[in-house]
């Protein structure tokens, strides 16, 4: 059997590892548009900060170890499900018995001019390498970042740590507006400003100005701001252009069922490229985080081999690792609020019908695993609600939950 995986990010490489666990003989071809071994984008920040190549998280020789036919620097341009074939940028056609789409996403901004050369997509290692090299060669004094979502904030911290002046535009009244409540966002903002990052809230980027290259940013009132480099980070756009016109169902990302199968026979999708079901709300959307990509890569591979594995649903969760203090956000921000601030740490829980619907933490995230288990298992917290924010709240609770019956699931 010939299985083709498009993409060598966390979803693609996990799919390949899983396939090998079950089938040592399968002919597995893995394609990546990037000229690198498989890498994990989140670890690029640490790599550029420290020089440690932790982004090659599986080792640079992982594709050899797995016996893959790995072809890097090759872009898939079209998909023909009726012929079980894809077209590559070389013009060649590659046929498959099973196809796993793991093409991930690009950072973008939905404003005019954002596709001009000179606007960096920091999701791609090629683009990020070029940008950081320009910084190191002192060609970049001032970077502008459109958007202060969690990836934009991480990029701002990195560039500031490399000595760059950073201006970050955010149209909302707080940083990470989709993930953080106002109080936690203020803690993040204080840290960012403490590092000298110029965060401009309530500032909408209107258009990138430039003829052949990005030269300036227009904001409200026709004001233009200059920069040496511009990074688009208002959100992620799935890399699914190659599937347009193929007949497979796609919205913002590729549509999949609960087995991560697309609407075309023998084609599966995983990671940032796919629209998957939220494990709590049941909504389908692109859940662009690393743990989801890994879990989905595994399930897509299993089902492509004919196993019958239902995907348990995607997590909605983000964390900031390089801010100086740990920050974590998970789930929704609605319902009853419990909050505590002590010893420089802040915790806020959102409860709906006495079940944890979401939580936000800054300074101390040690209880995050317990809150997450309670949230994902939809456990009623009525009998120990008063203890949820106490300093010692932790794993003992999970153990007692496993043993004792009074908690209703
Ligand atoms: C700076 C940064 C920090 C992040 N921090 C975190 C974090 O702390 N925690 C977290 O959970 N998530 C984080 N993320 C998000 C995380 O990186 C993604 O969710 C994850 O990489 C998705 O994995 P993926 O395999 O679906 O796609 P990707 O990692 O995007 O990989 C896609 C692959 O597909 C290839 N490809 C794309 N199009 C084509 C094509 N047409 N033909 C051939 N190959 C193609 C690409 O070359 C690449 O190999 C961060 C992202 C960035 C950029």
Coordinates of C-alpha atoms and ligand atoms in Angstrom, one line a residue:
X1 CA 0.0 0.0 0.0
X2 CA 1.3 3.5 -0.8
X3 CA 0.4 6.2 1.7
X4 CA 1.3 9.8 0.9
X5 CA 1.5 12.4 3.7
X6 CA 1.5 16.0 2.7
X7 CA 3.3 18.0 5.4
X8 CA 6.1 17.3 7.8
X9 CA 4.9 19.3 10.8
X10 CA 3.7 17.8 14.1
X11 CA 0.6 16.2 12.5
X12 CA 2.5 14.8 9.5
X13 CA 5.4 13.3 11.4
X14 CA 3.1 11.8 14.0
X15 CA 1.0 10.3 11.3
X16 CA 4.2 8.7 9.8
X17 CA 5.3 7.3 13.2
X18 CA 1.9 5.8 13.7
X19 CA 1.8 4.2 10.3
X20 CA 5.1 2.6 10.9
X21 CA 4.0 1.2 14.3
X22 CA 1.2 -0.7 12.5
X23 CA 2.7 -1.4 9.1
X24 CA 6.5 -1.9 8.6
X25 CA 6.1 -2.6 4.9
X26 CA 3.9 0.3 3.7
X27 CA 5.4 2.6 1.1
X28 CA 5.2 5.9 2.9
X29 CA 6.0 9.1 1.0
X30 CA 6.2 12.4 2.9
X31 CA 6.2 15.7 1.2
X32 CA 7.2 19.1 2.6
X33 CA 7.3 22.4 0.9
X34 CA 10.1 23.4 3.3
X35 CA 13.8 22.4 2.7
X36 CA 14.2 21.0 6.2
X37 CA 13.8 17.8 8.2
X38 CA 10.4 17.7 10.0
X39 CA 10.2 20.5 12.7
X40 CA 7.9 21.8 15.4
X41 CA 7.1 25.5 14.9
X42 CA 6.6 26.3 18.6
X43 CA 10.2 25.3 19.3
X44 CA 11.5 27.8 16.8
X45 CA 11.3 30.5 19.5
X46 CA 13.7 28.6 21.8
X47 CA 15.9 27.8 18.8
X48 CA 16.3 31.4 17.9
X49 CA 16.8 32.5 21.5
X50 CA 19.3 29.8 22.5
X51 CA 20.7 28.2 19.3
X52 CA 19.5 24.8 20.5
X53 CA 17.9 23.0 17.6
X54 CA 15.0 21.8 19.7
X55 CA 12.6 22.5 16.7
X56 CA 14.0 19.3 15.1
X57 CA 12.1 17.6 17.9
X58 CA 12.2 14.1 16.6
X59 CA 15.9 14.3 15.4
X60 CA 17.1 15.3 12.0
X61 CA 17.2 11.7 10.8
X62 CA 13.7 10.8 11.8
X63 CA 12.6 10.2 8.2
X64 CA 15.4 7.8 7.7
X65 CA 14.7 6.0 11.0
X66 CA 11.1 5.5 9.9
X67 CA 12.1 4.4 6.4
X68 CA 10.1 7.2 4.7
X69 CA 10.5 8.4 1.2
X70 CA 10.9 12.0 2.4
X71 CA 10.9 14.7 -0.3
X72 CA 11.5 18.2 1.0
X73 CA 11.2 21.4 -0.9
X74 CA 8.3 20.1 -2.9
X75 CA 5.0 21.8 -3.0
X76 CA 1.7 20.1 -3.8
X77 CA -0.3 22.2 -6.1
X78 CA -3.4 20.2 -6.9
X79 CA -5.5 17.3 -5.7
X80 CA -7.5 14.9 -7.9
X81 CA -9.4 12.5 -5.6
X82 CA -11.1 10.8 -8.6
X83 CA -7.7 9.7 -9.9
X84 CA -6.1 9.1 -6.4
X85 CA -3.4 11.5 -7.4
X86 CA -1.8 14.8 -6.5
X87 CA 0.1 17.2 -8.7
X88 CA 3.5 18.6 -7.5
X89 CA 5.1 21.9 -8.4
X90 CA 7.5 20.1 -10.7
X91 CA 4.4 19.2 -12.8
X92 CA 4.8 15.5 -11.9
X93 CA 1.9 13.5 -10.6
X94 CA 2.0 11.2 -7.6
X95 CA -0.6 8.5 -7.0
X96 CA -1.6 7.2 -3.6
X97 CA -3.7 4.5 -2.1
X98 CA -4.3 6.6 1.0
X99 CA -3.6 10.3 1.5
X100 CA -3.1 12.2 4.7
X101 CA -3.4 16.0 4.4
X102 CA -1.2 17.6 7.1
X103 CA -0.3 20.9 5.4
X104 CA -0.8 23.0 8.5
X105 CA -1.3 26.7 8.3
X106 CA 0.3 30.1 7.7
X107 CA 0.2 33.2 9.9
X108 CA -1.7 35.9 8.1
X109 CA -3.6 39.2 8.3
X110 CA -6.8 39.7 6.4
X111 CA -6.0 43.2 5.3
X112 CA -5.1 44.6 1.8
X113 CA -1.4 44.3 1.0
X114 CA -0.7 41.6 3.6
X115 CA 0.4 39.2 0.7
X116 CA 3.1 41.7 -0.4
X117 CA 6.7 40.4 -0.4
X118 CA 8.3 41.6 2.9
X119 CA 5.4 40.5 5.1
X120 CA 6.8 37.6 7.1
X121 CA 4.9 34.4 7.8
X122 CA 6.7 33.3 11.0
X123 CA 5.0 29.9 10.9
X124 CA 7.5 28.9 8.2
X125 CA 11.1 28.1 9.3
X126 CA 12.5 29.4 6.0
X127 CA 10.8 32.8 6.6
X128 CA 11.7 32.9 10.3
X129 CA 15.4 32.0 9.5
X130 CA 15.5 34.8 6.9
X131 CA 14.0 37.3 9.4
X132 CA 16.3 36.4 12.2
X133 CA 19.4 36.4 10.0
X134 CA 18.5 40.0 8.9
X135 CA 18.2 40.9 12.6
X136 CA 21.6 39.4 13.3
X137 CA 23.1 41.3 10.4
X138 CA 21.7 44.5 11.9
X139 CA 19.4 45.1 9.0
X140 CA 16.4 45.3 11.2
X141 CA 16.0 47.8 14.0
X142 CA 12.2 48.0 14.1
X143 CA 9.7 45.2 13.6
X144 CA 6.0 45.6 13.5
X145 CA 3.6 42.8 14.3
X146 CA 0.0 42.8 13.3
X147 CA -2.0 41.1 16.0
X148 CA -1.3 40.2 19.6
X149 CA -2.7 36.7 19.8
X150 CA -0.6 34.1 21.5
X151 CA 1.7 33.5 18.6
X152 CA 2.1 37.2 17.9
X153 CA 3.0 37.7 21.6
X154 CA 5.7 34.9 21.5
X155 CA 7.2 36.4 18.3
X156 CA 7.3 39.9 20.0
X157 CA 9.1 38.5 23.0
X158 CA 11.6 36.7 20.8
X159 CA 12.4 39.8 18.6
X160 CA 12.7 42.0 21.6
X161 CA 15.1 39.6 23.2
X162 CA 17.2 39.9 20.0
X163 CA 17.4 43.6 20.6
X164 CA 14.8 44.7 18.0
X165 CA 12.4 47.6 18.7
X166 CA 8.9 46.0 18.5
X167 CA 5.6 47.7 17.8
X168 CA 2.6 45.4 18.1
X169 CA -0.8 46.5 16.8
X170 CA -3.9 45.0 18.3
X171 CA -7.4 46.1 17.4
X172 CA -9.0 44.8 20.6
X173 CA -8.7 46.5 24.0
X174 CA -6.4 43.8 25.3
X175 CA -3.8 41.3 24.2
X176 CA -4.7 37.7 23.3
X177 CA -8.4 38.9 23.2
X178 CA -9.8 35.5 22.1
X179 CA -8.0 33.6 24.8
X180 CA -7.6 35.9 27.8
X181 CA -10.0 37.7 30.1
X182 CA -9.2 41.4 30.8
X183 CA -7.4 40.7 34.1
X184 CA -5.0 38.0 32.8
X185 CA -4.4 40.0 29.6
X186 CA -3.3 42.9 31.8
X187 CA -0.7 40.7 33.5
X188 CA 0.6 39.7 30.1
X189 CA 0.6 43.3 28.9
X190 CA 2.5 44.5 32.0
X191 CA 5.2 41.9 31.3
X192 CA 5.4 42.8 27.6
X193 CA 5.7 46.5 28.3
X194 CA 8.2 45.8 31.0
X195 CA 10.4 44.3 28.3
X196 CA 10.0 47.4 26.2
X197 CA 7.5 46.1 23.7
X198 CA 5.3 48.9 22.3
X199 CA 1.8 47.4 22.4
X200 CA -0.8 49.6 20.8
X201 CA -4.3 48.4 21.8
X202 CA -7.5 49.6 20.1
X203 CA -5.4 50.1 17.0
X204 CA -6.6 48.6 13.8
X205 CA -4.2 47.8 11.0
X206 CA -6.0 48.9 7.8
X207 CA -3.7 48.1 5.0
X208 CA -0.1 47.4 4.2
X209 CA 1.3 50.1 2.0
X210 CA 3.8 49.4 -0.7
X211 CA 4.2 49.0 -4.4
X212 CA 6.3 45.9 -4.9
X213 CA 7.2 45.3 -1.2
X214 CA 5.6 46.1 2.2
X215 CA 6.8 49.6 3.1
X216 CA 4.5 51.0 5.8
X217 CA 1.3 50.3 7.7
X218 CA -1.8 52.4 7.4
X219 CA -3.9 52.6 10.6
X220 CA -7.1 54.6 11.3
X221 CA -7.3 58.2 10.2
X222 CA -4.9 57.6 7.2
X223 CA -1.9 57.6 9.6
X224 CA 1.0 55.5 8.3
X225 CA 3.6 53.8 10.5
X226 CA 7.0 52.7 9.2
X227 CA 8.9 49.6 10.0
X228 CA 11.9 47.6 8.8
X229 CA 10.0 44.3 8.8
X230 CA 6.4 43.4 9.2
X231 CA 5.0 40.1 10.6
X232 CA 1.4 39.1 10.0
X233 CA -0.1 37.4 13.1
X234 CA -3.8 38.1 13.4
X235 CA -4.5 34.4 13.0
X236 CA -3.8 31.3 11.0
X237 CA -4.9 30.4 7.5
X238 CA -4.9 26.7 6.7
X239 CA -2.6 25.8 3.8
X240 CA -5.4 24.2 1.7
X241 CA -5.2 26.2 -1.6
X242 CA -4.0 23.0 -3.4
X243 CA -7.4 21.4 -2.6
X244 CA -9.5 24.1 -4.2
X245 CA -11.6 22.8 -7.0
X246 CA -10.9 19.2 -6.0
X247 CA -14.4 18.7 -4.8
X248 CA -13.5 17.9 -1.2
X249 CA -15.5 19.8 1.3
X250 CA -13.6 22.7 2.9
X251 CA -14.5 25.8 4.8
X252 CA -11.7 27.7 6.6
X253 CA -10.0 24.3 6.8
X254 CA -10.6 20.9 5.3
X255 CA -13.8 19.3 6.6
X256 CA -13.4 15.9 8.4
X257 CA -15.8 13.5 10.2
X258 CA -15.1 12.0 13.6
X259 CA -12.6 9.6 12.1
X260 CA -10.8 12.6 10.5
X261 CA -11.8 11.4 7.0
X262 CA -12.5 14.0 4.4
X263 CA -15.5 13.9 2.1
X264 CA -13.3 12.1 -0.5
X265 CA -12.5 8.4 -0.3
X266 CA -9.1 7.4 1.2
X267 CA -8.2 11.0 2.1
X268 CA -7.8 12.0 5.7
X269 CA -6.8 15.4 7.2
X270 CA -5.1 16.4 10.5
X271 CA -3.6 19.4 12.3
X272 CA -4.0 23.1 11.5
X273 CA -5.2 22.2 8.0
X274 CA -8.4 20.5 9.3
X275 CA -11.6 21.7 10.8
X276 CA -12.1 19.4 13.8
X277 CA -14.7 19.0 16.5
X278 CA -14.1 20.8 19.8
X279 CA -14.2 18.2 22.6
X280 CA -16.3 20.5 24.9
X281 CA -18.6 22.5 22.6
X282 CA -18.8 20.1 19.7
X283 CA -18.3 23.0 17.2
X284 CA -16.1 22.4 14.1
X285 CA -13.3 24.8 13.5
X286 CA -9.5 24.9 13.1
X287 CA -7.9 24.2 16.5
X288 CA -4.4 25.4 15.6
X289 CA -2.3 24.1 18.5
X290 CA 0.4 21.5 18.7
X291 CA -1.2 18.8 20.9
X292 CA -4.2 18.7 18.7
X293 CA -2.0 18.3 15.6
X294 CA -0.2 15.4 17.2
X295 CA -3.4 13.6 18.4
X296 CA -5.1 14.1 15.0
X297 CA -2.0 12.9 13.1
X298 CA -2.2 9.7 15.1
X299 CA -6.0 9.1 14.6
X300 CA -5.9 10.0 10.9
X301 CA -3.1 7.5 10.3
X302 CA -4.9 4.7 12.3
X303 CA -8.1 5.2 10.3
X304 CA -6.2 5.4 7.0
X305 CA -5.0 1.8 7.8
X306 CA -8.6 0.7 8.3
X307 CA -8.8 0.8 12.1
X308 CA -12.0 2.3 13.5
X309 CA -10.8 5.0 15.9
X310 CA -13.1 7.9 16.8
X311 CA -11.3 11.2 17.5
X312 CA -12.1 12.3 21.0
X313 CA -12.2 16.0 20.1
X314 CA -9.8 19.0 20.0
X315 CA -8.7 21.0 23.0
X316 CA -8.9 24.8 23.2
X317 CA -5.8 25.7 25.1
X318 CA -2.8 28.1 24.8
X319 CA 0.2 28.8 26.9
X320 CA 2.9 31.4 26.9
X321 CA 6.4 30.0 27.7
X322 CA 8.8 32.9 27.2
X323 CA 7.1 35.8 28.9
X324 CA 9.0 35.4 32.2
X325 CA 6.0 34.0 34.0
X326 CA 3.9 31.1 32.9
X327 CA 0.5 31.9 31.5
X328 CA -2.1 29.4 30.5
X329 CA -5.6 29.6 29.0
X330 CA -8.0 26.8 28.4
X331 CA -11.7 26.5 27.5
X332 CA -14.4 29.1 27.4
X333 CA -14.8 32.4 29.3
X334 CA -18.4 32.3 30.5
X335 CA -20.6 31.4 33.5
X336 CA -19.8 31.7 37.2
X337 CA -16.3 33.2 37.9
X338 CA -14.1 32.1 40.8
X339 CA -10.8 34.0 41.1
X340 CA -7.8 34.4 43.4
X341 CA -4.7 36.5 43.3
X342 CA -1.9 35.6 45.8
X343 CA 1.9 35.7 45.9
X344 CA 2.1 37.1 42.4
X345 CA 0.0 34.3 40.9
X346 CA -3.5 34.7 39.4
X347 CA -6.1 32.0 38.8
X348 CA -9.6 32.4 37.4
X349 CA -12.1 29.6 36.8
X350 CA -15.2 29.7 34.7
X351 CA -18.0 27.3 35.8
X352 CA -21.2 26.4 33.9
X353 CA -23.6 24.2 35.9
X354 CA -20.9 23.6 38.4
X355 CA -18.5 22.1 35.8
X356 CA -15.3 23.8 34.7
X357 CA -15.9 25.4 31.3
X358 CA -12.5 27.2 31.2
X359 CA -9.6 28.6 33.3
X360 CA -7.0 31.2 33.0
X361 CA -3.8 31.2 35.1
X362 CA -0.7 33.4 35.4
X363 CA 2.4 33.1 37.6
X364 CA 1.6 29.6 38.8
X365 CA 0.2 27.0 36.4
X366 CA 0.8 23.9 38.5
X367 CA -2.9 23.1 38.9
X368 CA -3.5 23.3 35.1
X369 CA -3.4 19.6 34.6
X370 CA -6.0 19.0 37.3
X371 CA -8.4 21.7 36.0
X372 CA -8.0 20.4 32.5
X373 CA -8.9 16.8 33.6
X374 CA -12.0 18.1 35.5
X375 CA -13.0 20.2 32.5
X376 CA -12.5 17.5 29.8
X377 CA -14.2 14.9 31.9
X378 CA -17.0 17.3 32.6
X379 CA -16.9 16.5 36.3
X380 CA -19.3 18.2 38.7
X381 CA -17.3 20.2 41.2
X382 CA -20.1 21.1 43.6
X383 CA -18.8 19.1 46.6
X384 CA -15.3 20.6 46.4
X385 CA -15.9 23.9 44.7
X386 CA -14.8 25.8 47.8
X387 CA -11.4 24.1 47.5
X388 CA -10.8 24.7 43.8
X389 CA -8.7 27.8 44.3
X390 CA -6.9 26.7 47.5
X391 CA -3.1 26.6 47.1
X392 CA -2.7 22.8 47.6
X393 CA -5.4 21.9 45.1
X394 CA -3.8 19.2 42.9
X395 CA -3.4 15.6 41.9
X396 CA -4.8 14.2 45.1
X397 CA -8.2 15.3 43.8
X398 CA -7.9 13.3 40.6
X399 CA -6.9 10.2 42.5
X400 CA -9.8 10.6 44.9
X401 CA -12.1 11.1 41.9
X402 CA -11.0 7.8 40.4
X403 CA -11.7 6.0 43.7
X404 CA -14.8 7.5 45.1
X405 CA -18.3 7.5 43.7
X406 CA -19.9 10.8 44.9
X407 CA -18.8 12.8 42.0
X408 CA -21.3 12.8 39.1
X409 CA -19.9 12.6 35.6
Ligands
LIG1 C1 5.9 31.0 16.7 C2 4.9 29.9 17.0 C3 4.7 29.5 18.3 C4 3.7 28.5 18.6 N1 3.6 28.1 19.9 C5 2.7 27.1 20.2 C6 2.6 26.7 21.6 O1 3.3 27.2 22.5 N2 1.7 25.7 21.8 C7 1.0 25.1 20.8 O2 0.2 24.2 21.1 N3 1.1 25.5 19.6 C8 1.9 26.5 19.2 N4 2.0 26.9 17.9 C9 1.1 26.3 16.9 C10 1.7 25.0 16.3 O3 2.9 25.3 15.8 C11 0.8 24.4 15.3 O4 -0.5 24.2 15.8 C12 1.4 23.1 14.7 O5 2.6 23.4 14.1 C13 0.4 22.5 13.7 O6 1.1 21.4 13.1 P1 0.7 20.9 11.7 O7 1.5 19.6 11.5 O8 -0.8 20.8 11.5 O9 1.1 22.0 10.7 P2 2.5 22.8 10.5 O10 3.4 22.7 11.6 O11 2.1 24.1 9.9 O12 3.2 22.0 9.3 C14 2.7 22.0 8.0 C15 3.6 21.2 7.0 O13 3.0 21.2 5.7 C16 3.9 21.6 4.7 N5 3.1 22.1 3.6 C17 2.2 23.1 3.6 N6 1.7 23.3 2.4 C18 2.2 22.4 1.6 C19 2.1 22.0 0.2 N7 1.2 22.6 -0.5 N8 2.8 21.0 -0.3 C20 3.7 20.4 0.5 N9 3.9 20.6 1.8 C21 3.2 21.6 2.4 C22 4.8 22.6 5.4 O14 6.1 22.7 4.8 C23 5.0 21.9 6.8 O15 5.9 20.8 6.7 C24 3.0 27.9 17.6 C25 3.2 28.3 16.3 C26 4.1 29.3 16.0 C27 4.3 29.7 14.6

